PDB file of C-alpha atoms in Angstrom:
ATOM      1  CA  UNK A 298       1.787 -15.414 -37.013  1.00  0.00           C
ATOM      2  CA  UNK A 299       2.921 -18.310 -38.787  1.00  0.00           C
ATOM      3  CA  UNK A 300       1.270 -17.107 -42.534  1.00  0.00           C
ATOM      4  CA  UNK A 301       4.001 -14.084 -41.872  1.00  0.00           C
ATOM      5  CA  UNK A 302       6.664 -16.438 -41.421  1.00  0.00           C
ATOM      6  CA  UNK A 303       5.906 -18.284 -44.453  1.00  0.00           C
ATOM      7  CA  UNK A 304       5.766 -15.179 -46.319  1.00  0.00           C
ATOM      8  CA  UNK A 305       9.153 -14.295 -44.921  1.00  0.00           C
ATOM      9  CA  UNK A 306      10.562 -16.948 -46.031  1.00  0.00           C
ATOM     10  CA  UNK A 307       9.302 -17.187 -49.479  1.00  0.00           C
ATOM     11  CA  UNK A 308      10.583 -13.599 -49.736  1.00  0.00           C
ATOM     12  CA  UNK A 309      13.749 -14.325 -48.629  1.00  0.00           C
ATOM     13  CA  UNK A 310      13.833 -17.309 -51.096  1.00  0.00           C
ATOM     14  CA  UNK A 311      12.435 -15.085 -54.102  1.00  0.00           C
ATOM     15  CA  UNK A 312      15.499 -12.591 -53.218  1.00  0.00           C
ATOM     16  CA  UNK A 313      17.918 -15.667 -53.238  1.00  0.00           C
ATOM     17  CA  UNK A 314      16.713 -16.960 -56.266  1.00  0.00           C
ATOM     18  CA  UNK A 315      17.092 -13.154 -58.326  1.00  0.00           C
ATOM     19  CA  UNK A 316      20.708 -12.961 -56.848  1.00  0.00           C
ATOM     20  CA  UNK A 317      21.929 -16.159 -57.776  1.00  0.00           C
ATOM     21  CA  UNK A 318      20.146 -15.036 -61.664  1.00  0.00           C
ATOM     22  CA  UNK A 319      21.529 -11.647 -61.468  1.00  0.00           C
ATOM     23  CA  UNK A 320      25.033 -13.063 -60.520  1.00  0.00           C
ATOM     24  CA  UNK A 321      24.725 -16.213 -63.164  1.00  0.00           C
ATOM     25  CA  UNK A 322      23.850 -14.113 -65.692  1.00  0.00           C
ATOM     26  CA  UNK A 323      26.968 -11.508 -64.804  1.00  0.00           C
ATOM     27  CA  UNK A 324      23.672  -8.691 -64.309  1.00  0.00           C
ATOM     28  CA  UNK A 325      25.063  -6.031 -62.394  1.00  0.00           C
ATOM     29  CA  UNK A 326      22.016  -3.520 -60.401  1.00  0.00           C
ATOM     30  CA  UNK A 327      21.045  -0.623 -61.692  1.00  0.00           C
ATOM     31  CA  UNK A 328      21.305  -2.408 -65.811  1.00  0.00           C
ATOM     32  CA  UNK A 329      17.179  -2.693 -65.835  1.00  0.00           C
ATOM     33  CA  UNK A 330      16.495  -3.317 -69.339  1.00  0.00           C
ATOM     34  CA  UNK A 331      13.001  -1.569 -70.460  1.00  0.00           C
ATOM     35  CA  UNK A 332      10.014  -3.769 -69.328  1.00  0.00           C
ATOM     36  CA  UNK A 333      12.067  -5.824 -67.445  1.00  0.00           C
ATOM     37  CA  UNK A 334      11.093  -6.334 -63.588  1.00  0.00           C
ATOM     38  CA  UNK A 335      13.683  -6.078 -60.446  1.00  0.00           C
ATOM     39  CA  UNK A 336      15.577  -9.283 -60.229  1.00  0.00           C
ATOM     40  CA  UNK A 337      14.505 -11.056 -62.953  1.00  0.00           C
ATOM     41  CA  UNK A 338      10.560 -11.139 -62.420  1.00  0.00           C
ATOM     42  CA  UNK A 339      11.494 -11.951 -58.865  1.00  0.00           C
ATOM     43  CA  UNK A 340      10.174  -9.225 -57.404  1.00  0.00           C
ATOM     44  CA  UNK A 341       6.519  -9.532 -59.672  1.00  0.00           C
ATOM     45  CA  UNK A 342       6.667 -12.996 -58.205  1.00  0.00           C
ATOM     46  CA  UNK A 343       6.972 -11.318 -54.455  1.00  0.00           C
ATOM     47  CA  UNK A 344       4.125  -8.728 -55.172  1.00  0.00           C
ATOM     48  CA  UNK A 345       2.320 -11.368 -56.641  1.00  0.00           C
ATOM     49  CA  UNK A 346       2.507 -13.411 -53.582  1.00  0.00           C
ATOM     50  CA  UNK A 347       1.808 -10.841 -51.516  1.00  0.00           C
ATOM     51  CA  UNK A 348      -1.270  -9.611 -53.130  1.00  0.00           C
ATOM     52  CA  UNK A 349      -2.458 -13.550 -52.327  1.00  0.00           C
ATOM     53  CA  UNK A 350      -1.695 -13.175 -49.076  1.00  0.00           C
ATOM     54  CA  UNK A 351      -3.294  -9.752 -48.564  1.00  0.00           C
ATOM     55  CA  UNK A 352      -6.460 -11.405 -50.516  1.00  0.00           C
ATOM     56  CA  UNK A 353      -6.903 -14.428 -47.862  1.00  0.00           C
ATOM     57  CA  UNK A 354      -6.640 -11.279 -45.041  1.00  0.00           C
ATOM     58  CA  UNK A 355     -10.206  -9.571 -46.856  1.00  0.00           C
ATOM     59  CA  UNK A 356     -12.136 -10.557 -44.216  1.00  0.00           C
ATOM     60  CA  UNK A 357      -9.617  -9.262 -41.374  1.00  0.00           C
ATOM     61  CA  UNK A 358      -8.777  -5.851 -42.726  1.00  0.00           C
ATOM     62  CA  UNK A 359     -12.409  -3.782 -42.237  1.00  0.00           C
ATOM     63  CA  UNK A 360     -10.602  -1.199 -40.084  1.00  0.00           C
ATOM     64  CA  UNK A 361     -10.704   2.818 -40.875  1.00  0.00           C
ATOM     65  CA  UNK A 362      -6.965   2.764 -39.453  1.00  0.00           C
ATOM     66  CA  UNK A 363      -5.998   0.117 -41.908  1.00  0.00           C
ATOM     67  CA  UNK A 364      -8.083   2.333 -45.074  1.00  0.00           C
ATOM     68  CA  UNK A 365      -6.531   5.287 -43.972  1.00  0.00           C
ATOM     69  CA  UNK A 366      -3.037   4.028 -43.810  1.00  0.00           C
ATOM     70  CA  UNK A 367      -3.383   2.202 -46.970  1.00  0.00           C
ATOM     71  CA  UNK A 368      -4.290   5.415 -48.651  1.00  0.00           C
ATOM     72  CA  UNK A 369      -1.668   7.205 -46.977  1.00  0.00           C
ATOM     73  CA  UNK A 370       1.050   4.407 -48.036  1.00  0.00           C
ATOM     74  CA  UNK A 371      -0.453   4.291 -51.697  1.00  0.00           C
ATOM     75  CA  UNK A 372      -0.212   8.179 -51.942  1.00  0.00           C
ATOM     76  CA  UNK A 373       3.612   7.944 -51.075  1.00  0.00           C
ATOM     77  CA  UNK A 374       4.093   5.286 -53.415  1.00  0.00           C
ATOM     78  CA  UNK A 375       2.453   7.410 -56.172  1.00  0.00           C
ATOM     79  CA  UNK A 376       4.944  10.584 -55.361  1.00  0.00           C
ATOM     80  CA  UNK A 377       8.062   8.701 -54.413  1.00  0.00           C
ATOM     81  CA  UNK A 378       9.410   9.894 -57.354  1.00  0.00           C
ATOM     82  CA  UNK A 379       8.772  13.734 -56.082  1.00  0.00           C
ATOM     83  CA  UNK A 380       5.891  13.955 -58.535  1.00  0.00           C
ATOM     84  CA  UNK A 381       2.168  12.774 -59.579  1.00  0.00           C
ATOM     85  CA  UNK A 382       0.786  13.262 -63.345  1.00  0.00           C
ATOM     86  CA  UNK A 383      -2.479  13.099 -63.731  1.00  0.00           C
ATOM     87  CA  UNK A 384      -2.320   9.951 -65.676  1.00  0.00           C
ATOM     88  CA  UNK A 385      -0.120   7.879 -62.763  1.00  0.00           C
ATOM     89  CA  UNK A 386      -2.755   9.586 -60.626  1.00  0.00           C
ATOM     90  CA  UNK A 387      -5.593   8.417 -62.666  1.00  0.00           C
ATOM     91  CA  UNK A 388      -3.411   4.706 -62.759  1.00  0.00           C
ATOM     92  CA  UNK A 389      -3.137   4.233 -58.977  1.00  0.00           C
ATOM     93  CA  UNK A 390      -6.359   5.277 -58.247  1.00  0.00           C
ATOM     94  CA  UNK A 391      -7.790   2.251 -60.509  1.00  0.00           C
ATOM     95  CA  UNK A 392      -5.473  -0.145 -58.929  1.00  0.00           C
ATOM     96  CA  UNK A 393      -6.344   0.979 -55.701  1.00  0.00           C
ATOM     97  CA  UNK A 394     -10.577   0.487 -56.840  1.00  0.00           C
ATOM     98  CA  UNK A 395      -9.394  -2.741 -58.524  1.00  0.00           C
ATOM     99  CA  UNK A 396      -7.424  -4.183 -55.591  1.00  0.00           C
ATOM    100  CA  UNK A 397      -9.537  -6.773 -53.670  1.00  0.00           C
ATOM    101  CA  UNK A 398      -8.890  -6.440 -50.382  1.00  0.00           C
ATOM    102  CA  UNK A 399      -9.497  -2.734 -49.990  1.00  0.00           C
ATOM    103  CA  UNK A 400     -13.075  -3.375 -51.999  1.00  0.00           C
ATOM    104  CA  UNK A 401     -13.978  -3.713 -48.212  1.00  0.00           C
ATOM    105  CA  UNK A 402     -14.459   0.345 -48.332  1.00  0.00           C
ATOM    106  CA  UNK A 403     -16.761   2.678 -50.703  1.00  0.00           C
ATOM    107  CA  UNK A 404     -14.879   3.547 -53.531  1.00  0.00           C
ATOM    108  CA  UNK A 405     -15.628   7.252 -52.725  1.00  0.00           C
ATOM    109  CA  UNK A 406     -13.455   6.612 -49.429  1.00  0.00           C
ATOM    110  CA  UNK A 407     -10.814   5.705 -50.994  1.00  0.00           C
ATOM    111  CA  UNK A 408     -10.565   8.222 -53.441  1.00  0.00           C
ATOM    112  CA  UNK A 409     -10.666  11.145 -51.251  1.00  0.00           C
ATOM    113  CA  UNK A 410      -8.264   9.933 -48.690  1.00  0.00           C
ATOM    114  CA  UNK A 411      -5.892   8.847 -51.453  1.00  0.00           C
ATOM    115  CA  UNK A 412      -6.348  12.385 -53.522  1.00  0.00           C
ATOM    116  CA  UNK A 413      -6.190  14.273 -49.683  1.00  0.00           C
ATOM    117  CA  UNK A 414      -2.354  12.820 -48.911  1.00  0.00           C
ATOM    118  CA  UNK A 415      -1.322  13.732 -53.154  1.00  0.00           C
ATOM    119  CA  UNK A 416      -2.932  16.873 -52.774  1.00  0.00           C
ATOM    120  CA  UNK A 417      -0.879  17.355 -49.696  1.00  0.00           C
ATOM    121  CA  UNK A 418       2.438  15.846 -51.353  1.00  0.00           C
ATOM    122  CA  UNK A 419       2.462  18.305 -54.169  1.00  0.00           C
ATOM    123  CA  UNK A 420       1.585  21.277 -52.504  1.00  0.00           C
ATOM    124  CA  UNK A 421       4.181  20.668 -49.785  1.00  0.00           C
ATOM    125  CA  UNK A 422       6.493  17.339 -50.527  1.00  0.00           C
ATOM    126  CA  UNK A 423       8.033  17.042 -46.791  1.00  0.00           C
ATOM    127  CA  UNK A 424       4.804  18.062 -45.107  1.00  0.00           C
ATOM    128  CA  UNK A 425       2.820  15.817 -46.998  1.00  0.00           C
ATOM    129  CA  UNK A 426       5.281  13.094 -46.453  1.00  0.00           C
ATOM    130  CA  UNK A 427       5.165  13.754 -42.809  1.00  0.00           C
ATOM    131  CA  UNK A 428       1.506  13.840 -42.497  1.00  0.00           C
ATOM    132  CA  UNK A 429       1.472  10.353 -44.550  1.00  0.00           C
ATOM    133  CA  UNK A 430       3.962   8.630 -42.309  1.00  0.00           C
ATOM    134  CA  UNK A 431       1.801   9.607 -39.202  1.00  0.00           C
ATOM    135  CA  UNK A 432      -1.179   8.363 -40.110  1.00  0.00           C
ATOM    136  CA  UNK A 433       0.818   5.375 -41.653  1.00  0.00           C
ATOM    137  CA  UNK A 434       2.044   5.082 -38.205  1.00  0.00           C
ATOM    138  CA  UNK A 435      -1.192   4.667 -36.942  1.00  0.00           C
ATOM    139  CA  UNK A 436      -2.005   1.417 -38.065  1.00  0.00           C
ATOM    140  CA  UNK A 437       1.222   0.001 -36.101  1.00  0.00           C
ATOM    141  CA  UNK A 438      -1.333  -0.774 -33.353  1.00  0.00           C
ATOM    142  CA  UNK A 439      -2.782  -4.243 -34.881  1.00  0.00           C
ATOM    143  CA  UNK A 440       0.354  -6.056 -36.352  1.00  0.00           C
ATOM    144  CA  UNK A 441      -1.911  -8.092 -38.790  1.00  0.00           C
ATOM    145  CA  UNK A 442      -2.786  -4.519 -40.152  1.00  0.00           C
ATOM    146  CA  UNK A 443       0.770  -2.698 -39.793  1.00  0.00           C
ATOM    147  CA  UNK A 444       2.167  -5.839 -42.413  1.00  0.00           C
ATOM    148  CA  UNK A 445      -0.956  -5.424 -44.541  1.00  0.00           C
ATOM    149  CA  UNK A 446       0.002  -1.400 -45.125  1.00  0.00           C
ATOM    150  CA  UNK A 447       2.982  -2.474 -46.272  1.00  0.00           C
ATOM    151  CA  UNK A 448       1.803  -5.211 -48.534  1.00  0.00           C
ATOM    152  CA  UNK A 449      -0.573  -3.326 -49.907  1.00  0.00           C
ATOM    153  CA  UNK A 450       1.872  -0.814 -50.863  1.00  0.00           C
ATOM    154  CA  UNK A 451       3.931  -3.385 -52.351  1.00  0.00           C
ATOM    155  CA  UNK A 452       1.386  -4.237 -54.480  1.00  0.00           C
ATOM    156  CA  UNK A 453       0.659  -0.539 -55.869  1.00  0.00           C
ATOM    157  CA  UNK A 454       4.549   0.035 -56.418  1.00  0.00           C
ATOM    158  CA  UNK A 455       5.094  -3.594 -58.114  1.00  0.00           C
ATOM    159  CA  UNK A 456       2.029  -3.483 -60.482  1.00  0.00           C
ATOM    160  CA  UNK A 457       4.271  -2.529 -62.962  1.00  0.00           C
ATOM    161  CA  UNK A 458       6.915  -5.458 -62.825  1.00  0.00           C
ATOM    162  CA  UNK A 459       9.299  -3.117 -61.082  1.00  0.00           C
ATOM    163  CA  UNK A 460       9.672  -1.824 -57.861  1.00  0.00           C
ATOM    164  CA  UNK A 461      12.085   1.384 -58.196  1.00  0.00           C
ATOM    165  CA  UNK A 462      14.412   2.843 -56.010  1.00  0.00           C
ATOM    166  CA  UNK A 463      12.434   5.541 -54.848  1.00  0.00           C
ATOM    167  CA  UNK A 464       9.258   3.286 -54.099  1.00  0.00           C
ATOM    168  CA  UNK A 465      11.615   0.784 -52.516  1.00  0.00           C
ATOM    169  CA  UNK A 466      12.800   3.474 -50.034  1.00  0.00           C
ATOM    170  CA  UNK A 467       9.092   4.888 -49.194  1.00  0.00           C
ATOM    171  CA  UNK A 468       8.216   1.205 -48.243  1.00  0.00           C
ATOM    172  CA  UNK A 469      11.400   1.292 -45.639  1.00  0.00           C
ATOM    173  CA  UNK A 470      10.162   3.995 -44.073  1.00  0.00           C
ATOM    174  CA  UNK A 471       6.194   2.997 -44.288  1.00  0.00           C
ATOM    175  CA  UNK A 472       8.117  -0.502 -42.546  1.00  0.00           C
ATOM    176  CA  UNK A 473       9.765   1.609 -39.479  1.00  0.00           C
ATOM    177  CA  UNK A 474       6.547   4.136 -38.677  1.00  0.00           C
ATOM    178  CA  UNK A 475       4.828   0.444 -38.465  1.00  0.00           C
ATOM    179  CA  UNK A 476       7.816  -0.706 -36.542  1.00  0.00           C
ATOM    180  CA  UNK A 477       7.539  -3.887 -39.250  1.00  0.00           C
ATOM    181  CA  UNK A 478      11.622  -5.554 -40.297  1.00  0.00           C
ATOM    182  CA  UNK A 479      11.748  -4.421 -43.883  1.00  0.00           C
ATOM    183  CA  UNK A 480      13.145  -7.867 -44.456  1.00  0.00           C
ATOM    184  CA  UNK A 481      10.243  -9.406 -43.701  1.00  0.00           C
ATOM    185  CA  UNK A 482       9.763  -7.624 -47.386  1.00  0.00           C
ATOM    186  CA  UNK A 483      13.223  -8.153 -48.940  1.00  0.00           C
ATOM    187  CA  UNK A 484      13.641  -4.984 -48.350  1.00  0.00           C
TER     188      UNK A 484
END
């Protein structure tokens, strides 16, 4: 339990450290220059911690409850904007192949459960969205797993520098079907 604290509070620090630039610098939200990541690089320095922590986890996170969820969680991430192209389709799906941690599973896995729940989202957005959450919902049972859901979806959503509204509000919700504080996120 303690590695979570730590990770809260390094969070919570990263957070403090992008307001304090944002207000320094007279930034005002919602004025994201192109290329530029949330808060500064703030955020990449979050998902970047994250993904560390998630990586000294490997060993821990062998479920099917935790794949399944992850898949789920990196579907929603993919559609939080309401849509999928085939090349952020294509993009996730390497990240997801690339991403240590969930190297624990066959790479054919991974690809049909995250394919099933995009499938699902563009075909029927709140249906799909529902069916995510639930099986989201089912990792809640192991808390070590619930966090890592979320962290791994962090990861997906920040690979780019910048996590955007949209993907910030799918994580929220991932965070309550796991019944995990979104702050524990800087959320």
């Amino acid at each position: 339990m303690a590695m979570w604290d730590r990770i809260k509070e390094q969070a919570k620090g990263l957070q403090q450290q992008s307001q304090g630039a944002g207000q320094a610098s007279g930034g005002t939200a919602g004025g994201r220059q192109p290329g530029a990541g949330a808060g500064g690089g703030s955020k990449e320095k979050l998902v970047g911690l994250l993904k560390s922590q998630l990586g000294s986890l490997k060993t821990e996170l062998k479920s099917g409850a935790y794949r399944d969820a992850s898949m789920a969680m990196c579907a929603l991430v993919a559609a939080a904007d309401g849509s999928v192209d085939p090349a952020e389709r294509q993009h996730v799906e390497s990240l997801i192949l690339q991403n240590d941690v969930l190297q624990n599973f066959p790479p054919e896995q991974l690809r049909q459960r995250f394919n099933k729940h995009v499938d699902q989202l563009m075909f029927n957005f709140p249906q799909g969205r529902a069916d995510a959450l639930q099986e989201i919902a089912k990792a809640a049972k192991k808390p070590v797993e619930a966090k890592a859901v979320v962290q791994t979806g962090f990861v997906i959503a920040g690979a780019d520098g910048y996590i955007a509204p949209a993907e910030a509000q799918v994580l929220r919700e991932a965070c309550t079907a796991l019944g995990v504080s979104p702050q524990d996120f800087g959320l």
